[in-house]
């Protein structure tokens, strides 16, 4: 079994202790994660602080070129990264799995490389000249979850370094290996200390959010952890971008075509086995087409192959970890007890691996956890409604506000309803279709700040106004 190392200041750093990383499809150990100490973190902060002094002074074109070089290197090593990701995360190589994730990471890196934040002249006349400059913030701490580890690492790291910051990334202890490899590859295109990785349990993330040498934390993960980070970041008033949980609603209008929307609905909900922040997690369907939508979704679900991620035939893998498997199982059991009708799935077969079948539950409503909370797994509740106002009110009856969707044939009507959904992103006749040029972020307790595009890049800068 391979023992991995941290990567700090352009070189591998061995640790004394390790923790096993296992394959969620088989339970087999796939590698040993290095467990960083507080001293390792201090060394990473010192390296990133030193590198920042030079990196922020490099010409903008040089930083853009470094990001392009990273995209080329990651692309050249994409199959190795995809296999490592499948081994530790469980997602299949094919479909919307590991190869798709690495391809997305490359596409986002390429797009971000071409973004720029030129000087803005706010005033230039007899009363004087006023210029708005965007300056990098300093050392950025990036803390990532286990669902899309490589893609989210690139969403954090690339805009941060593109804008002139340096980075220390801490991946989830459940999926750390692909991030270590990613950082090794990035370092082939960067000066030492610009991107560093420390791994370990949650404490190392807590230490990062309190560390006086880190100026900003960009975090993707649960709302609960987001609150903890906000509390510990308060002492040093760190800048924060928090991309947190979601409980996205989809509303199917009476004029939708059930057969035409079934595939989009299915993948909107079941992408990555539902372990996606902006996946469709509650579906509201009008009474007039409720049975048709249930039938079409069930028919589509029957053809989906759930299996070991390394098998080329699989389009969905296992749930990533035991804790999440237990959450999904408990939510589905409660929904059944409260009268939920299982259309498909609902009964996990038992080990090895955390396989949970694709599950559709009809005839449920608010008042059960599968609807009220984030299941983050392959089980979708389908709720019947009678008038659209009721559906909108229920869609908004959540403390979360990441994404939402409206499904119907009359686009103008769908757009009007989309405007009433309390979410950072709303899609029409699709769900979760993010792209690198469109800002993405949550409202309410799904977080604050945005990622992607020029607005996302600005999050890694502070404003300096110069009065001449
Ligand atoms: P999590 O909050 O448990 O962990 C995320 C990261 O935070 C991990 O690296 C973990 O080690 C670290 N961490 C844990 N405790 C910490 C602490 N006290 N201080 C600092 N860091 C700490 O989340 P998860 O289970 O890995 O991911 C699932 C959650 O992430 C879901 O709620 C999902 O919706 C959310 N998510 C959101 C987005 C988004 O863009 N909004 C994207 C993906 C996932």
Coordinates of C-alpha atoms and ligand atoms in Angstrom, one line a residue:
X1 CA 0.0 0.0 0.0
X2 CA 1.4 3.4 -1.0
X3 CA 2.2 5.9 1.7
X4 CA 1.5 9.4 0.4
X5 CA 3.3 12.6 1.5
X6 CA 2.3 16.2 2.0
X7 CA 3.5 18.7 -0.6
X8 CA 4.9 21.9 0.8
X9 CA 7.2 24.5 -0.7
X10 CA 7.6 22.5 -3.9
X11 CA 8.6 19.2 -2.3
X12 CA 7.2 16.1 -0.7
X13 CA 7.1 16.2 3.1
X14 CA 6.9 12.9 4.9
X15 CA 4.7 12.6 8.1
X16 CA 5.0 10.3 11.1
X17 CA 1.4 9.2 11.1
X18 CA -0.9 8.0 8.4
X19 CA -4.6 7.1 8.1
X20 CA -6.1 4.5 5.7
X21 CA -8.1 5.6 2.7
X22 CA -10.6 2.9 1.5
X23 CA -12.5 2.1 -1.7
X24 CA -16.2 2.6 -1.0
X25 CA -17.0 -0.1 -3.6
X26 CA -15.0 -2.9 -1.9
X27 CA -13.8 -1.7 1.5
X28 CA -10.2 -2.3 0.4
X29 CA -7.5 0.1 1.5
X30 CA -6.2 2.1 -1.5
X31 CA -3.5 4.2 0.2
X32 CA -2.2 5.8 3.3
X33 CA -3.1 9.5 3.9
X34 CA -0.3 11.5 5.6
X35 CA -1.6 13.1 8.8
X36 CA -0.2 16.6 9.1
X37 CA 0.7 18.2 12.4
X38 CA 0.3 21.8 13.5
X39 CA 4.0 22.2 12.7
X40 CA 3.4 21.0 9.1
X41 CA 0.6 23.5 8.8
X42 CA 2.9 26.3 10.1
X43 CA 5.5 25.3 7.5
X44 CA 2.9 25.4 4.7
X45 CA 1.8 28.9 5.9
X46 CA 5.4 30.1 6.0
X47 CA 6.1 28.7 2.5
X48 CA 2.9 30.2 1.0
X49 CA 3.6 33.6 2.7
X50 CA 7.1 33.7 1.3
X51 CA 5.9 32.6 -2.2
X52 CA 3.2 35.3 -2.1
X53 CA 5.7 38.1 -1.9
X54 CA 7.0 37.1 -5.4
X55 CA 3.9 35.6 -7.0
X56 CA 1.8 38.8 -6.5
X57 CA 4.5 40.8 -8.3
X58 CA 4.6 38.5 -11.3
X59 CA 3.1 40.0 -14.5
X60 CA -0.5 39.0 -15.0
X61 CA 0.3 37.3 -18.3
X62 CA 2.8 35.0 -16.5
X63 CA 0.1 33.9 -14.0
X64 CA -2.4 33.2 -16.9
X65 CA 0.3 31.1 -18.6
X66 CA 0.9 29.1 -15.5
X67 CA -2.8 28.3 -15.3
X68 CA -2.8 27.2 -18.9
X69 CA 0.3 25.0 -18.2
X70 CA -1.6 23.4 -15.3
X71 CA -4.5 22.6 -17.6
X72 CA -2.1 20.9 -20.0
X73 CA -0.4 18.9 -17.3
X74 CA -3.7 17.8 -15.6
X75 CA -5.1 16.8 -19.1
X76 CA -2.0 14.8 -19.9
X77 CA -2.4 12.9 -16.6
X78 CA -6.2 12.7 -16.7
X79 CA -6.5 8.9 -16.8
X80 CA -4.2 8.4 -13.9
X81 CA -6.1 11.0 -11.9
X82 CA -9.5 9.6 -12.9
X83 CA -8.6 6.1 -11.7
X84 CA -7.2 7.3 -8.4
X85 CA -10.4 9.4 -7.9
X86 CA -12.6 6.4 -8.6
X87 CA -10.6 4.2 -6.2
X88 CA -11.0 6.6 -3.3
X89 CA -14.4 8.3 -4.1
X90 CA -16.3 5.4 -5.7
X91 CA -17.7 7.2 -8.6
X92 CA -17.6 5.4 -12.0
X93 CA -14.9 6.2 -14.6
X94 CA -17.7 6.6 -17.1
X95 CA -20.9 8.6 -17.4
X96 CA -20.8 11.7 -15.2
X97 CA -18.0 10.1 -13.2
X98 CA -14.3 10.5 -12.8
X99 CA -13.3 11.2 -16.4
X100 CA -16.1 13.8 -16.6
X101 CA -14.8 15.3 -13.3
X102 CA -11.2 15.6 -14.5
X103 CA -12.4 17.0 -17.8
X104 CA -14.4 19.6 -16.0
X105 CA -11.4 20.5 -13.8
X106 CA -9.4 21.1 -17.0
X107 CA -12.2 23.1 -18.7
X108 CA -12.6 25.3 -15.6
X109 CA -8.9 25.9 -15.3
X110 CA -8.7 26.9 -19.0
X111 CA -11.6 29.3 -18.7
X112 CA -10.2 30.9 -15.5
X113 CA -6.8 31.3 -17.1
X114 CA -8.3 33.7 -19.7
X115 CA -10.1 35.9 -17.1
X116 CA -8.7 39.2 -16.2
X117 CA -9.4 42.0 -13.7
X118 CA -8.0 45.1 -15.4
X119 CA -7.6 48.5 -13.7
X120 CA -10.8 50.5 -13.7
X121 CA -10.7 54.2 -14.1
X122 CA -13.7 55.6 -12.2
X123 CA -13.0 59.2 -12.9
X124 CA -10.5 61.1 -15.0
X125 CA -11.0 64.9 -15.3
X126 CA -10.1 68.3 -13.9
X127 CA -11.2 67.1 -10.4
X128 CA -8.6 64.4 -10.5
X129 CA -8.3 60.7 -11.4
X130 CA -9.7 57.8 -9.4
X131 CA -8.5 54.3 -10.1
X132 CA -9.8 51.0 -8.8
X133 CA -7.2 48.3 -8.4
X134 CA -7.8 44.7 -7.6
X135 CA -5.1 43.3 -5.3
X136 CA -4.6 39.7 -4.2
X137 CA -5.4 39.0 -0.5
X138 CA -2.5 36.7 0.6
X139 CA -2.4 33.1 1.7
X140 CA -5.7 31.4 0.9
X141 CA -6.8 28.3 2.8
X142 CA -9.0 26.0 0.7
X143 CA -11.1 23.3 2.5
X144 CA -12.9 20.8 0.3
X145 CA -15.5 18.0 0.6
X146 CA -15.4 14.4 -0.7
X147 CA -18.0 14.5 -3.4
X148 CA -16.2 16.3 -6.3
X149 CA -12.7 16.6 -4.8
X150 CA -10.6 17.3 -7.9
X151 CA -13.1 19.7 -9.6
X152 CA -13.7 21.6 -6.4
X153 CA -9.9 21.8 -5.7
X154 CA -9.5 23.5 -9.1
X155 CA -12.5 25.8 -8.4
X156 CA -10.7 27.0 -5.3
X157 CA -7.0 27.0 -6.4
X158 CA -7.1 28.3 -9.9
X159 CA -8.9 31.6 -9.4
X160 CA -6.9 32.2 -6.2
X161 CA -3.5 31.8 -7.9
X162 CA -4.7 33.5 -11.1
X163 CA -5.5 36.6 -9.0
X164 CA -2.0 36.5 -7.4
X165 CA -2.7 34.6 -4.1
X166 CA -0.9 31.5 -2.8
X167 CA -2.8 28.5 -1.5
X168 CA -2.8 25.7 1.1
X169 CA -5.5 23.1 0.3
X170 CA -6.9 20.6 2.8
X171 CA -9.0 17.9 1.2
X172 CA -11.5 15.7 3.0
X173 CA -9.8 12.8 4.8
X174 CA -12.2 10.5 2.9
X175 CA -10.8 11.5 -0.5
X176 CA -7.3 13.1 -0.1
X177 CA -5.2 11.2 -2.5
X178 CA -6.4 12.6 -5.8
X179 CA -5.9 16.1 -4.4
X180 CA -2.3 15.3 -3.3
X181 CA -1.6 14.1 -6.9
X182 CA -3.3 17.1 -8.4
X183 CA -1.1 19.4 -6.3
X184 CA 2.0 17.5 -7.3
X185 CA 1.1 18.0 -10.9
X186 CA 0.3 21.7 -10.5
X187 CA 3.7 22.2 -8.9
X188 CA 5.3 21.2 -12.2
X189 CA 4.0 24.5 -13.6
X190 CA 4.4 26.7 -10.5
X191 CA 7.2 28.2 -8.3
X192 CA 7.6 26.4 -5.0
X193 CA 5.1 27.4 -2.2
X194 CA 2.4 28.8 -4.5
X195 CA 0.2 25.7 -4.0
X196 CA 0.7 23.4 -1.0
X197 CA -1.4 20.5 0.4
X198 CA -1.8 19.4 4.0
X199 CA -4.0 16.4 4.8
X200 CA -5.5 15.0 8.0
X201 CA -8.6 14.9 10.0
X202 CA -11.1 17.8 10.5
X203 CA -8.8 19.4 13.2
X204 CA -6.4 20.5 10.6
X205 CA -9.2 22.4 8.9
X206 CA -10.2 24.0 12.2
X207 CA -6.5 25.1 12.7
X208 CA -6.5 26.6 9.2
X209 CA -9.6 28.7 9.8
X210 CA -8.0 30.1 13.0
X211 CA -4.4 30.5 11.6
X212 CA -3.2 34.1 11.7
X213 CA -1.1 33.6 8.6
X214 CA -4.1 32.7 6.4
X215 CA -6.0 35.7 5.1
X216 CA -8.9 34.0 3.4
X217 CA -10.7 30.7 3.6
X218 CA -12.6 29.3 0.7
X219 CA -14.8 26.4 1.9
X220 CA -17.1 23.9 0.2
X221 CA -18.9 21.5 2.5
X222 CA -21.8 21.3 4.9
X223 CA -23.6 24.3 6.5
X224 CA -22.7 22.9 9.9
X225 CA -18.9 23.1 9.2
X226 CA -19.4 26.5 7.5
X227 CA -20.7 27.9 10.8
X228 CA -17.7 26.5 12.7
X229 CA -15.3 28.0 10.2
X230 CA -17.1 31.4 10.4
X231 CA -16.7 31.3 14.2
X232 CA -13.0 30.5 14.1
X233 CA -12.3 32.9 11.3
X234 CA -13.8 35.8 13.3
X235 CA -10.7 36.2 15.5
X236 CA -8.6 37.3 12.6
X237 CA -11.5 38.7 10.4
X238 CA -10.6 36.4 7.5
X239 CA -12.3 36.8 4.2
X240 CA -14.7 33.9 3.5
X241 CA -16.4 32.2 0.6
X242 CA -18.8 29.6 1.9
X243 CA -20.4 27.1 -0.6
X244 CA -22.5 25.1 1.7
X245 CA -25.3 22.5 1.6
X246 CA -28.4 22.5 -0.5
X247 CA -31.9 21.0 -0.5
X248 CA -32.8 22.0 -4.1
X249 CA -36.4 21.8 -5.2
X250 CA -37.7 21.1 -8.7
X251 CA -41.2 22.2 -9.7
X252 CA -42.9 20.3 -12.6
X253 CA -45.7 22.5 -14.0
X254 CA -48.9 21.1 -15.5
X255 CA -47.8 21.8 -19.1
X256 CA -44.6 19.7 -18.8
X257 CA -44.0 16.6 -21.0
X258 CA -43.2 13.7 -18.6
X259 CA -41.4 11.6 -21.2
X260 CA -39.3 14.5 -22.5
X261 CA -38.2 15.6 -19.0
X262 CA -37.6 12.2 -17.4
X263 CA -33.9 11.9 -18.3
X264 CA -33.1 15.5 -17.2
X265 CA -35.0 15.1 -14.0
X266 CA -33.2 11.8 -13.3
X267 CA -29.6 13.1 -13.8
X268 CA -30.5 16.4 -12.1
X269 CA -31.2 14.3 -9.0
X270 CA -28.9 11.3 -9.3
X271 CA -25.6 12.8 -10.7
X272 CA -22.8 11.4 -8.5
X273 CA -25.4 9.3 -6.8
X274 CA -27.2 12.4 -5.5
X275 CA -24.0 13.4 -3.6
X276 CA -23.8 16.8 -5.3
X277 CA -24.5 20.1 -3.6
X278 CA -26.7 21.4 -6.4
X279 CA -28.5 18.2 -7.1
X280 CA -32.3 18.0 -7.3
X281 CA -33.3 16.8 -3.8
X282 CA -37.1 17.4 -3.7
X283 CA -39.4 17.1 -6.7
X284 CA -42.8 18.8 -6.7
X285 CA -45.2 17.5 -9.4
X286 CA -48.6 18.8 -10.3
X287 CA -51.4 16.3 -9.6
X288 CA -52.5 16.3 -13.2
X289 CA -49.3 14.6 -14.4
X290 CA -48.0 13.1 -11.1
X291 CA -48.5 9.4 -12.1
X292 CA -47.0 10.0 -15.5
X293 CA -43.9 11.6 -14.1
X294 CA -43.5 8.8 -11.6
X295 CA -43.9 6.2 -14.3
X296 CA -41.4 7.8 -16.7
X297 CA -38.8 8.4 -14.0
X298 CA -39.1 4.8 -12.8
X299 CA -38.7 3.5 -16.3
X300 CA -35.6 5.5 -16.8
X301 CA -34.1 4.5 -13.5
X302 CA -34.5 0.8 -14.3
X303 CA -31.8 1.1 -17.0
X304 CA -29.1 2.7 -14.9
X305 CA -26.2 0.5 -13.9
X306 CA -25.0 0.9 -10.3
X307 CA -21.7 -0.9 -9.7
X308 CA -18.0 -0.8 -9.0
X309 CA -16.6 2.4 -10.3
X310 CA -13.8 0.7 -12.1
X311 CA -16.2 -1.3 -14.3
X312 CA -16.6 0.5 -17.6
X313 CA -20.3 -0.6 -17.6
X314 CA -21.2 1.3 -14.4
X315 CA -22.9 4.7 -14.6
X316 CA -23.4 5.1 -10.8
X317 CA -21.2 4.0 -8.0
X318 CA -21.7 3.4 -4.2
X319 CA -22.4 6.0 -1.6
X320 CA -19.0 7.4 -0.6
X321 CA -18.9 6.5 3.1
X322 CA -20.6 4.7 5.9
X323 CA -22.0 7.8 7.6
X324 CA -23.7 9.0 4.4
X325 CA -25.0 5.5 3.7
X326 CA -26.6 5.5 7.1
X327 CA -28.2 8.9 6.6
X328 CA -29.8 7.9 3.3
X329 CA -31.0 4.5 4.8
X330 CA -32.5 6.2 7.8
X331 CA -34.2 9.0 5.8
X332 CA -35.8 6.4 3.4
X333 CA -36.9 4.1 6.3
X334 CA -38.6 7.1 7.9
X335 CA -40.3 8.1 4.7
X336 CA -41.6 4.6 4.3
X337 CA -43.0 4.6 7.8
X338 CA -44.7 7.9 7.1
X339 CA -46.6 6.4 4.1
X340 CA -44.0 6.9 1.3
X341 CA -44.6 4.6 -1.6
X342 CA -41.4 3.0 -3.0
X343 CA -41.4 3.2 -6.8
X344 CA -38.0 1.6 -7.1
X345 CA -35.1 0.8 -4.8
X346 CA -35.3 1.5 -1.1
X347 CA -33.6 -1.7 0.1
X348 CA -29.8 -1.8 0.2
X349 CA -28.5 -5.3 -0.4
X350 CA -25.7 -5.2 2.2
X351 CA -21.9 -5.2 1.8
X352 CA -19.3 -5.2 0.6
X353 CA -19.3 -1.6 -0.3
X354 CA -21.8 1.1 0.5
X355 CA -24.1 0.4 -2.5
X356 CA -27.5 1.9 -2.2
X357 CA -30.0 1.4 -5.0
X358 CA -31.5 4.2 -7.0
X359 CA -34.6 5.0 -5.0
X360 CA -37.7 7.0 -5.9
X361 CA -40.3 7.6 -3.1
X362 CA -43.8 8.8 -4.0
X363 CA -46.7 10.1 -1.8
X364 CA -44.4 11.9 0.7
X365 CA -44.6 15.4 2.0
X366 CA -43.0 17.9 4.3
X367 CA -42.6 16.5 7.9
X368 CA -40.2 13.8 7.0
X369 CA -36.4 14.1 6.8
X370 CA -36.1 12.9 3.2
X371 CA -38.0 16.1 2.2
X372 CA -37.0 18.6 5.0
X373 CA -33.3 17.9 5.1
X374 CA -30.4 17.2 2.7
X375 CA -30.2 13.5 2.0
X376 CA -27.0 13.8 -0.2
X377 CA -27.6 10.3 -1.7
X378 CA -29.5 8.3 -4.3
X379 CA -33.1 8.8 -3.0
X380 CA -35.5 11.3 -4.4
X381 CA -38.9 12.2 -2.7
X382 CA -41.7 13.1 -5.2
X383 CA -44.3 15.4 -3.7
X384 CA -47.8 16.0 -5.2
X385 CA -49.1 19.5 -5.4
X386 CA -52.4 21.0 -6.6
X387 CA -51.7 24.7 -7.2
X388 CA -48.4 26.4 -8.3
X389 CA -48.5 28.9 -5.4
X390 CA -48.5 26.0 -3.0
X391 CA -45.5 24.4 -4.8
X392 CA -43.5 27.6 -4.7
X393 CA -44.2 28.1 -1.0
X394 CA -43.1 24.6 -0.2
X395 CA -40.0 24.9 -2.4
X396 CA -39.1 28.0 -0.4
X397 CA -39.8 26.4 3.0
X398 CA -36.2 25.6 3.6
X399 CA -33.3 27.3 5.4
X400 CA -31.2 26.4 2.3
X401 CA -31.1 28.2 -1.0
X402 CA -28.5 26.8 -3.4
X403 CA -30.3 25.8 -6.6
X404 CA -33.8 25.2 -7.9
X405 CA -35.5 24.3 -11.2
X406 CA -38.8 24.7 -13.0
X407 CA -40.0 22.2 -15.7
X408 CA -42.7 23.2 -18.3
X409 CA -43.4 23.9 -21.9
X410 CA -44.2 27.6 -21.7
X411 CA -40.8 29.2 -21.2
X412 CA -42.1 32.6 -20.1
X413 CA -44.4 31.1 -17.5
X414 CA -41.5 28.9 -16.3
X415 CA -39.3 32.0 -16.0
X416 CA -41.8 33.9 -14.0
X417 CA -42.0 31.0 -11.5
X418 CA -38.2 30.7 -11.5
X419 CA -38.0 34.3 -10.3
X420 CA -40.0 33.4 -7.2
X421 CA -37.6 30.5 -6.1
X422 CA -35.3 31.5 -3.3
X423 CA -32.0 30.1 -4.7
X424 CA -28.7 31.3 -6.0
X425 CA -29.2 29.5 -9.3
X426 CA -32.4 28.5 -11.0
X427 CA -32.6 26.3 -14.1
X428 CA -35.5 25.7 -16.5
X429 CA -36.0 22.2 -17.9
X430 CA -32.6 21.1 -16.4
X431 CA -31.0 21.1 -13.0
X432 CA -27.5 21.7 -11.7
X433 CA -26.0 22.6 -15.1
X434 CA -23.2 24.9 -13.8
X435 CA -20.7 26.5 -16.2
X436 CA -17.4 28.3 -15.7
X437 CA -18.6 31.7 -17.0
X438 CA -21.7 31.9 -14.8
X439 CA -21.5 32.9 -11.1
X440 CA -22.6 30.1 -8.7
X441 CA -23.3 30.4 -5.0
X442 CA -26.0 30.1 -2.4
X443 CA -28.5 32.3 -0.6
X444 CA -29.9 31.8 2.9
X445 CA -27.9 29.2 4.8
X446 CA -26.4 27.7 1.6
X447 CA -23.6 30.2 2.1
X448 CA -22.3 33.4 0.7
X449 CA -19.9 34.6 -2.0
X450 CA -19.8 33.2 -5.5
X451 CA -17.5 31.0 -7.6
X452 CA -16.8 31.1 -11.3
X453 CA -16.4 33.8 -13.9
X454 CA -15.2 37.4 -13.2
X455 CA -17.4 37.6 -10.1
X456 CA -15.7 34.5 -8.7
X457 CA -12.3 35.8 -9.5
X458 CA -13.1 39.1 -7.6
X459 CA -13.6 37.0 -4.4
X460 CA -9.9 36.4 -4.3
X461 CA -9.1 40.1 -4.3
X462 CA -9.5 43.2 -2.2
X463 CA -10.2 46.7 -3.7
X464 CA -7.7 49.5 -3.5
X465 CA -8.9 52.8 -4.7
X466 CA -6.1 55.2 -5.8
X467 CA -6.9 59.0 -5.9
X468 CA -4.4 60.8 -8.1
Ligands
LIG1 P1 -18.1 18.5 5.7 O1 -18.5 19.9 6.1 O2 -18.2 17.4 6.7 O3 -16.5 18.5 5.4 C1 -16.0 19.4 4.4 C2 -14.5 19.7 4.7 O4 -14.5 20.4 5.9 C3 -13.6 18.5 4.9 O5 -12.4 18.7 4.3 C4 -13.5 18.4 6.4 O6 -12.4 17.7 6.8 C5 -13.5 19.8 6.8 N1 -13.9 20.1 8.2 C6 -14.7 19.4 9.0 N2 -14.8 20.0 10.2 C7 -14.1 21.2 10.1 C8 -13.9 22.3 11.0 N3 -14.4 22.3 12.2 N4 -13.1 23.3 10.6 C9 -12.6 23.3 9.3 N5 -12.8 22.3 8.4 C10 -13.5 21.3 8.8 O7 -18.8 18.2 4.3 P2 -18.7 16.9 3.5 O8 -19.5 15.8 4.2 O9 -17.3 16.6 3.1 O10 -19.5 17.3 2.1 C11 -20.9 17.2 2.0 C12 -21.5 18.6 2.2 O11 -20.9 19.6 1.3 C13 -22.9 18.6 1.8 O12 -23.7 19.4 2.7 C14 -23.0 19.3 0.4 O13 -24.2 19.9 0.1 C15 -21.8 20.3 0.6 N6 -21.3 20.7 -0.7 C16 -21.6 22.0 -1.1 C17 -21.1 22.4 -2.4 C18 -21.4 23.8 -2.9 O14 -20.8 24.3 -3.8 N7 -22.3 24.6 -2.2 C19 -20.4 21.6 -3.2 C20 -20.1 20.3 -2.7 C21 -20.6 19.9 -1.5

